Amino acid sequence: MRTPRLDELPPEAGPWLEVDVERQCLTLWRGREALETHAVSTAAAGPGQREGSGGTPLGWHYVRAVIGGDQPLGSVFRGRRPTGEIFSPALAEAHPGRDWILSRIFWLCGLERGINRGGVVDSQRRYIYLHGTPGSEPMGRPASHGCIRARDATLERLVAFAEPGTPVWLHD
């Protein structure tokens, strides 16, 4: 799928998200207008389409589901379900090495067959999310296991704009 230029988008186009892996930022757009930009953290392994790569997949995706809107910020998720825990330094100490998925989950589904959809490159089957992370985790540099990590404030802002079906473009 060819990446459209901004001047090709209709001015009345709805919200969409851009994740720039090189710059480690997420921009919320409405049509051609950039509304805001937030620091994120993508894969420590860099971009990667294949299952098991640990990389952040590139290309066009959409938000398949938004999970956790009824949970308090800091809620801990495992398997896309709240555990009933709220993240704290004590909980982190009790579970060292755990990859924390907190607050909200925007589950991504690839739109480009053979690139991020189907077979060994399927973003949805790889469980690629935009999700919350502890405040102690760095933003603005790659550190995740493939997902896009963001601060709670960013996720809360996105919940107001990025409902299921929202396009997401990940690029380097």
PDB file of C-alpha atoms in Angstrom:
ATOM      1  CA  MET A   1       0.000   0.000   0.000  1.00  0.00           C
ATOM      2  CA  ARG A   2       1.454   3.358  -1.022  1.00  0.00           C
ATOM      3  CA  THR A   3       1.758   5.949   1.725  1.00  0.00           C
ATOM      4  CA  PRO A   4      -0.427   8.942   0.860  1.00  0.00           C
ATOM      5  CA  ARG A   5       1.027  12.431   0.972  1.00  0.00           C
ATOM      6  CA  LEU A   6      -0.628  14.865   3.368  1.00  0.00           C
ATOM      7  CA  ASP A   7      -1.839  17.024   0.486  1.00  0.00           C
ATOM      8  CA  GLU A   8      -3.697  13.976  -0.869  1.00  0.00           C
ATOM      9  CA  LEU A   9      -5.752  13.589   2.295  1.00  0.00           C
ATOM     10  CA  PRO A  10      -9.131  15.266   2.232  1.00  0.00           C
ATOM     11  CA  PRO A  11      -9.159  18.206   4.659  1.00  0.00           C
ATOM     12  CA  GLU A  12     -12.264  16.727   6.306  1.00  0.00           C
ATOM     13  CA  ALA A  13     -10.584  13.353   6.964  1.00  0.00           C
ATOM     14  CA  GLY A  14     -11.034  12.030  10.468  1.00  0.00           C
ATOM     15  CA  PRO A  15      -8.415  11.337  13.120  1.00  0.00           C
ATOM     16  CA  TRP A  16      -5.445   9.088  12.446  1.00  0.00           C
ATOM     17  CA  LEU A  17      -2.195   8.302  14.229  1.00  0.00           C
ATOM     18  CA  GLU A  18       1.366   8.456  12.958  1.00  0.00           C
ATOM     19  CA  VAL A  19       4.173   6.664  14.802  1.00  0.00           C
ATOM     20  CA  ASP A  20       7.626   7.758  13.675  1.00  0.00           C
ATOM     21  CA  VAL A  21       9.948   4.971  14.828  1.00  0.00           C
ATOM     22  CA  GLU A  22      13.102   6.932  14.030  1.00  0.00           C
ATOM     23  CA  ARG A  23      12.017  10.014  16.004  1.00  0.00           C
ATOM     24  CA  GLN A  24      10.218   7.944  18.693  1.00  0.00           C
ATOM     25  CA  CYS A  25       7.093  10.049  18.570  1.00  0.00           C
ATOM     26  CA  LEU A  26       3.386   9.668  17.954  1.00  0.00           C
ATOM     27  CA  THR A  27       1.403  12.397  16.209  1.00  0.00           C
ATOM     28  CA  LEU A  28      -2.357  12.665  16.383  1.00  0.00           C
ATOM     29  CA  TRP A  29      -3.727  14.033  13.111  1.00  0.00           C
ATOM     30  CA  ARG A  30      -7.161  15.162  11.958  1.00  0.00           C
ATOM     31  CA  GLY A  31      -6.964  15.061   8.187  1.00  0.00           C
ATOM     32  CA  ARG A  32      -3.970  17.252   7.245  1.00  0.00           C
ATOM     33  CA  GLU A  33      -3.783  19.006  10.619  1.00  0.00           C
ATOM     34  CA  ALA A  34      -1.335  17.756  13.259  1.00  0.00           C
ATOM     35  CA  LEU A  35      -3.142  18.174  16.580  1.00  0.00           C
ATOM     36  CA  GLU A  36      -0.398  17.089  18.983  1.00  0.00           C
ATOM     37  CA  THR A  37       2.773  15.026  19.253  1.00  0.00           C
ATOM     38  CA  HIS A  38       3.868  12.759  22.117  1.00  0.00           C
ATOM     39  CA  ALA A  39       7.078  10.875  22.906  1.00  0.00           C
ATOM     40  CA  VAL A  40       6.753   7.087  22.728  1.00  0.00           C
ATOM     41  CA  SER A  41       9.043   4.079  22.948  1.00  0.00           C
ATOM     42  CA  THR A  42       9.083   1.436  20.221  1.00  0.00           C
ATOM     43  CA  ALA A  43      11.069  -1.810  19.978  1.00  0.00           C
ATOM     44  CA  ALA A  44      14.600  -2.041  21.308  1.00  0.00           C
ATOM     45  CA  ALA A  45      15.177  -4.408  18.350  1.00  0.00           C
ATOM     46  CA  GLY A  46      14.127  -1.683  15.892  1.00  0.00           C
ATOM     47  CA  PRO A  47      11.566  -2.150  13.126  1.00  0.00           C
ATOM     48  CA  GLY A  48      10.574  -5.719  12.373  1.00  0.00           C
ATOM     49  CA  GLN A  49       7.647  -7.327  10.643  1.00  0.00           C
ATOM     50  CA  ARG A  50       8.195 -11.019  11.396  1.00  0.00           C
ATOM     51  CA  GLU A  51       6.834 -12.940  14.339  1.00  0.00           C
ATOM     52  CA  GLY A  52       9.600 -13.487  16.870  1.00  0.00           C
ATOM     53  CA  SER A  53      11.635 -10.504  15.637  1.00  0.00           C
ATOM     54  CA  GLY A  54      10.856  -8.398  18.700  1.00  0.00           C
ATOM     55  CA  GLY A  55      10.560  -5.482  16.269  1.00  0.00           C
ATOM     56  CA  THR A  56       7.872  -2.867  15.802  1.00  0.00           C
ATOM     57  CA  PRO A  57       6.019  -3.582  12.548  1.00  0.00           C
ATOM     58  CA  LEU A  58       5.838  -0.833   9.943  1.00  0.00           C
ATOM     59  CA  GLY A  59       3.090   0.144   7.503  1.00  0.00           C
ATOM     60  CA  TRP A  60      -0.589   0.962   7.729  1.00  0.00           C
ATOM     61  CA  HIS A  61      -2.608  -0.496  10.585  1.00  0.00           C
ATOM     62  CA  TYR A  62      -5.885   0.301  12.255  1.00  0.00           C
ATOM     63  CA  VAL A  63      -7.031   0.248  15.874  1.00  0.00           C
ATOM     64  CA  ARG A  64      -8.811  -3.103  16.183  1.00  0.00           C
ATOM     65  CA  ALA A  65      -9.907  -2.524  19.780  1.00  0.00           C
ATOM     66  CA  VAL A  66      -9.466  -0.073  22.641  1.00  0.00           C
ATOM     67  CA  ILE A  67      -9.251  -1.942  25.924  1.00  0.00           C
ATOM     68  CA  GLY A  68      -9.311  -0.645  29.492  1.00  0.00           C
ATOM     69  CA  GLY A  69     -11.370   2.519  29.238  1.00  0.00           C
ATOM     70  CA  ASP A  70     -13.375   1.434  32.280  1.00  0.00           C
ATOM     71  CA  GLN A  71     -10.250   0.723  34.369  1.00  0.00           C
ATOM     72  CA  PRO A  72      -8.296   3.142  36.566  1.00  0.00           C
ATOM     73  CA  LEU A  73      -5.023   4.509  35.233  1.00  0.00           C
ATOM     74  CA  GLY A  74      -2.161   2.243  36.206  1.00  0.00           C
ATOM     75  CA  SER A  75      -4.266  -0.906  35.862  1.00  0.00           C
ATOM     76  CA  VAL A  76      -2.171  -3.946  35.002  1.00  0.00           C
ATOM     77  CA  PHE A  77      -3.189  -6.115  32.040  1.00  0.00           C
ATOM     78  CA  ARG A  78      -2.224  -9.668  31.121  1.00  0.00           C
ATOM     79  CA  GLY A  79      -3.703 -11.241  28.016  1.00  0.00           C
ATOM     80  CA  ARG A  80      -5.702  -8.023  27.444  1.00  0.00           C
ATOM     81  CA  ARG A  81      -7.552  -8.557  30.733  1.00  0.00           C
ATOM     82  CA  PRO A  82      -7.162  -6.451  33.882  1.00  0.00           C
ATOM     83  CA  THR A  83      -5.487  -8.364  36.702  1.00  0.00           C
ATOM     84  CA  GLY A  84      -7.071  -6.205  39.409  1.00  0.00           C
ATOM     85  CA  GLU A  85      -3.629  -4.808  40.262  1.00  0.00           C
ATOM     86  CA  ILE A  86      -2.573  -1.166  40.066  1.00  0.00           C
ATOM     87  CA  PHE A  87       1.064  -0.646  39.156  1.00  0.00           C
ATOM     88  CA  SER A  88       3.362   0.485  41.954  1.00  0.00           C
ATOM     89  CA  PRO A  89       7.113   0.312  42.646  1.00  0.00           C
ATOM     90  CA  ALA A  90       6.401  -2.464  45.193  1.00  0.00           C
ATOM     91  CA  LEU A  91       4.548  -4.504  42.555  1.00  0.00           C
ATOM     92  CA  ALA A  92       7.432  -3.980  40.114  1.00  0.00           C
ATOM     93  CA  GLU A  93       9.888  -5.157  42.761  1.00  0.00           C
ATOM     94  CA  ALA A  94       7.791  -8.273  43.388  1.00  0.00           C
ATOM     95  CA  HIS A  95       7.754  -9.088  39.643  1.00  0.00           C
ATOM     96  CA  PRO A  96      11.159  -8.154  38.200  1.00  0.00           C
ATOM     97  CA  GLY A  97      11.521  -8.532  34.454  1.00  0.00           C
ATOM     98  CA  ARG A  98       7.776  -8.379  33.796  1.00  0.00           C
ATOM     99  CA  ASP A  99       6.843  -6.477  30.616  1.00  0.00           C
ATOM    100  CA  TRP A 100       4.208  -4.135  32.043  1.00  0.00           C
ATOM    101  CA  ILE A 101       1.110  -3.377  29.978  1.00  0.00           C
ATOM    102  CA  LEU A 102      -0.767  -0.668  31.820  1.00  0.00           C
ATOM    103  CA  SER A 103      -3.821   1.600  31.727  1.00  0.00           C
ATOM    104  CA  ARG A 104      -5.085   1.316  28.125  1.00  0.00           C
ATOM    105  CA  ILE A 105      -4.454  -0.965  25.161  1.00  0.00           C
ATOM    106  CA  PHE A 106      -4.946   0.069  21.543  1.00  0.00           C
ATOM    107  CA  TRP A 107      -4.683  -3.307  19.759  1.00  0.00           C
ATOM    108  CA  LEU A 108      -3.339  -2.830  16.219  1.00  0.00           C
ATOM    109  CA  CYS A 109      -4.250  -4.817  13.132  1.00  0.00           C
ATOM    110  CA  GLY A 110      -2.199  -4.619   9.931  1.00  0.00           C
ATOM    111  CA  LEU A 111      -3.783  -3.505   6.663  1.00  0.00           C
ATOM    112  CA  GLU A 112      -1.054  -4.587   4.231  1.00  0.00           C
ATOM    113  CA  ARG A 113      -1.122  -8.270   3.270  1.00  0.00           C
ATOM    114  CA  GLY A 114       2.362  -9.783   3.359  1.00  0.00           C
ATOM    115  CA  ILE A 115       3.786  -6.733   5.150  1.00  0.00           C
ATOM    116  CA  ASN A 116       1.876  -6.589   8.445  1.00  0.00           C
ATOM    117  CA  ARG A 117      -1.151  -8.813   7.792  1.00  0.00           C
ATOM    118  CA  GLY A 118      -1.255 -12.589   7.395  1.00  0.00           C
ATOM    119  CA  GLY A 119       1.277 -15.361   7.859  1.00  0.00           C
ATOM    120  CA  VAL A 120       4.383 -14.678   9.955  1.00  0.00           C
ATOM    121  CA  VAL A 121       4.007 -10.888   9.674  1.00  0.00           C
ATOM    122  CA  ASP A 122       0.522 -10.469  11.169  1.00  0.00           C
ATOM    123  CA  SER A 123       0.584  -7.573  13.667  1.00  0.00           C
ATOM    124  CA  GLN A 124      -2.695  -8.572  15.284  1.00  0.00           C
ATOM    125  CA  ARG A 125      -1.544 -12.160  15.887  1.00  0.00           C
ATOM    126  CA  ARG A 126       1.748 -10.771  17.223  1.00  0.00           C
ATOM    127  CA  TYR A 127      -0.322  -8.798  19.776  1.00  0.00           C
ATOM    128  CA  ILE A 128       1.140  -5.447  18.776  1.00  0.00           C
ATOM    129  CA  TYR A 129      -0.338  -2.719  20.980  1.00  0.00           C
ATOM    130  CA  LEU A 130      -0.030   0.924  21.779  1.00  0.00           C
ATOM    131  CA  HIS A 131      -0.147   0.684  25.576  1.00  0.00           C
ATOM    132  CA  GLY A 132       0.783   2.272  28.867  1.00  0.00           C
ATOM    133  CA  THR A 133       4.049   1.679  30.677  1.00  0.00           C
ATOM    134  CA  PRO A 134       5.487   2.574  34.095  1.00  0.00           C
ATOM    135  CA  GLY A 135       6.644   6.149  34.565  1.00  0.00           C
ATOM    136  CA  SER A 136      10.153   4.838  35.206  1.00  0.00           C
ATOM    137  CA  GLU A 137      10.410   3.502  31.638  1.00  0.00           C
ATOM    138  CA  PRO A 138      12.068   5.843  29.139  1.00  0.00           C
ATOM    139  CA  MET A 139      10.188   7.660  26.407  1.00  0.00           C
ATOM    140  CA  GLY A 140      11.856   8.947  23.261  1.00  0.00           C
ATOM    141  CA  ARG A 141      14.129   5.934  22.859  1.00  0.00           C
ATOM    142  CA  PRO A 142      13.523   2.338  21.755  1.00  0.00           C
ATOM    143  CA  ALA A 143      12.997  -0.008  24.711  1.00  0.00           C
ATOM    144  CA  SER A 144       9.905  -2.184  24.098  1.00  0.00           C
ATOM    145  CA  HIS A 145       9.508  -5.801  22.998  1.00  0.00           C
ATOM    146  CA  GLY A 146       7.739  -4.704  19.773  1.00  0.00           C
ATOM    147  CA  CYS A 147       4.787  -2.652  20.978  1.00  0.00           C
ATOM    148  CA  ILE A 148       4.525   1.126  21.196  1.00  0.00           C
ATOM    149  CA  ARG A 149       4.728   2.315  24.806  1.00  0.00           C
ATOM    150  CA  ALA A 150       3.224   5.634  25.900  1.00  0.00           C
ATOM    151  CA  ARG A 151       2.495   7.625  29.034  1.00  0.00           C
ATOM    152  CA  ASP A 152      -0.936   7.481  30.652  1.00  0.00           C
ATOM    153  CA  ALA A 153      -1.640  11.122  29.763  1.00  0.00           C
ATOM    154  CA  THR A 154      -1.015  10.320  26.087  1.00  0.00           C
ATOM    155  CA  LEU A 155      -3.317   7.303  26.187  1.00  0.00           C
ATOM    156  CA  GLU A 156      -6.092   9.236  27.898  1.00  0.00           C
ATOM    157  CA  ARG A 157      -5.831  11.923  25.229  1.00  0.00           C
ATOM    158  CA  LEU A 158      -5.956   9.330  22.443  1.00  0.00           C
ATOM    159  CA  VAL A 159      -9.033   7.604  23.895  1.00  0.00           C
ATOM    160  CA  ALA A 160     -10.982  10.760  23.000  1.00  0.00           C
ATOM    161  CA  PHE A 161      -9.918  10.528  19.328  1.00  0.00           C
ATOM    162  CA  ALA A 162      -8.749   7.031  18.372  1.00  0.00           C
ATOM    163  CA  GLU A 163     -11.670   4.661  18.499  1.00  0.00           C
ATOM    164  CA  PRO A 164     -11.719   1.228  16.841  1.00  0.00           C
ATOM    165  CA  GLY A 165     -11.152   1.624  13.105  1.00  0.00           C
ATOM    166  CA  THR A 166      -8.784   4.606  13.427  1.00  0.00           C
ATOM    167  CA  PRO A 167      -5.899   4.366  10.901  1.00  0.00           C
ATOM    168  CA  VAL A 168      -2.360   4.132  12.273  1.00  0.00           C
ATOM    169  CA  TRP A 169       0.767   4.610  10.146  1.00  0.00           C
ATOM    170  CA  LEU A 170       4.032   3.254  11.568  1.00  0.00           C
ATOM    171  CA  HIS A 171       7.192   4.240   9.706  1.00  0.00           C
ATOM    172  CA  ASP A 172      10.912   4.811  10.151  1.00  0.00           C
TER     173      ASP A 172
END
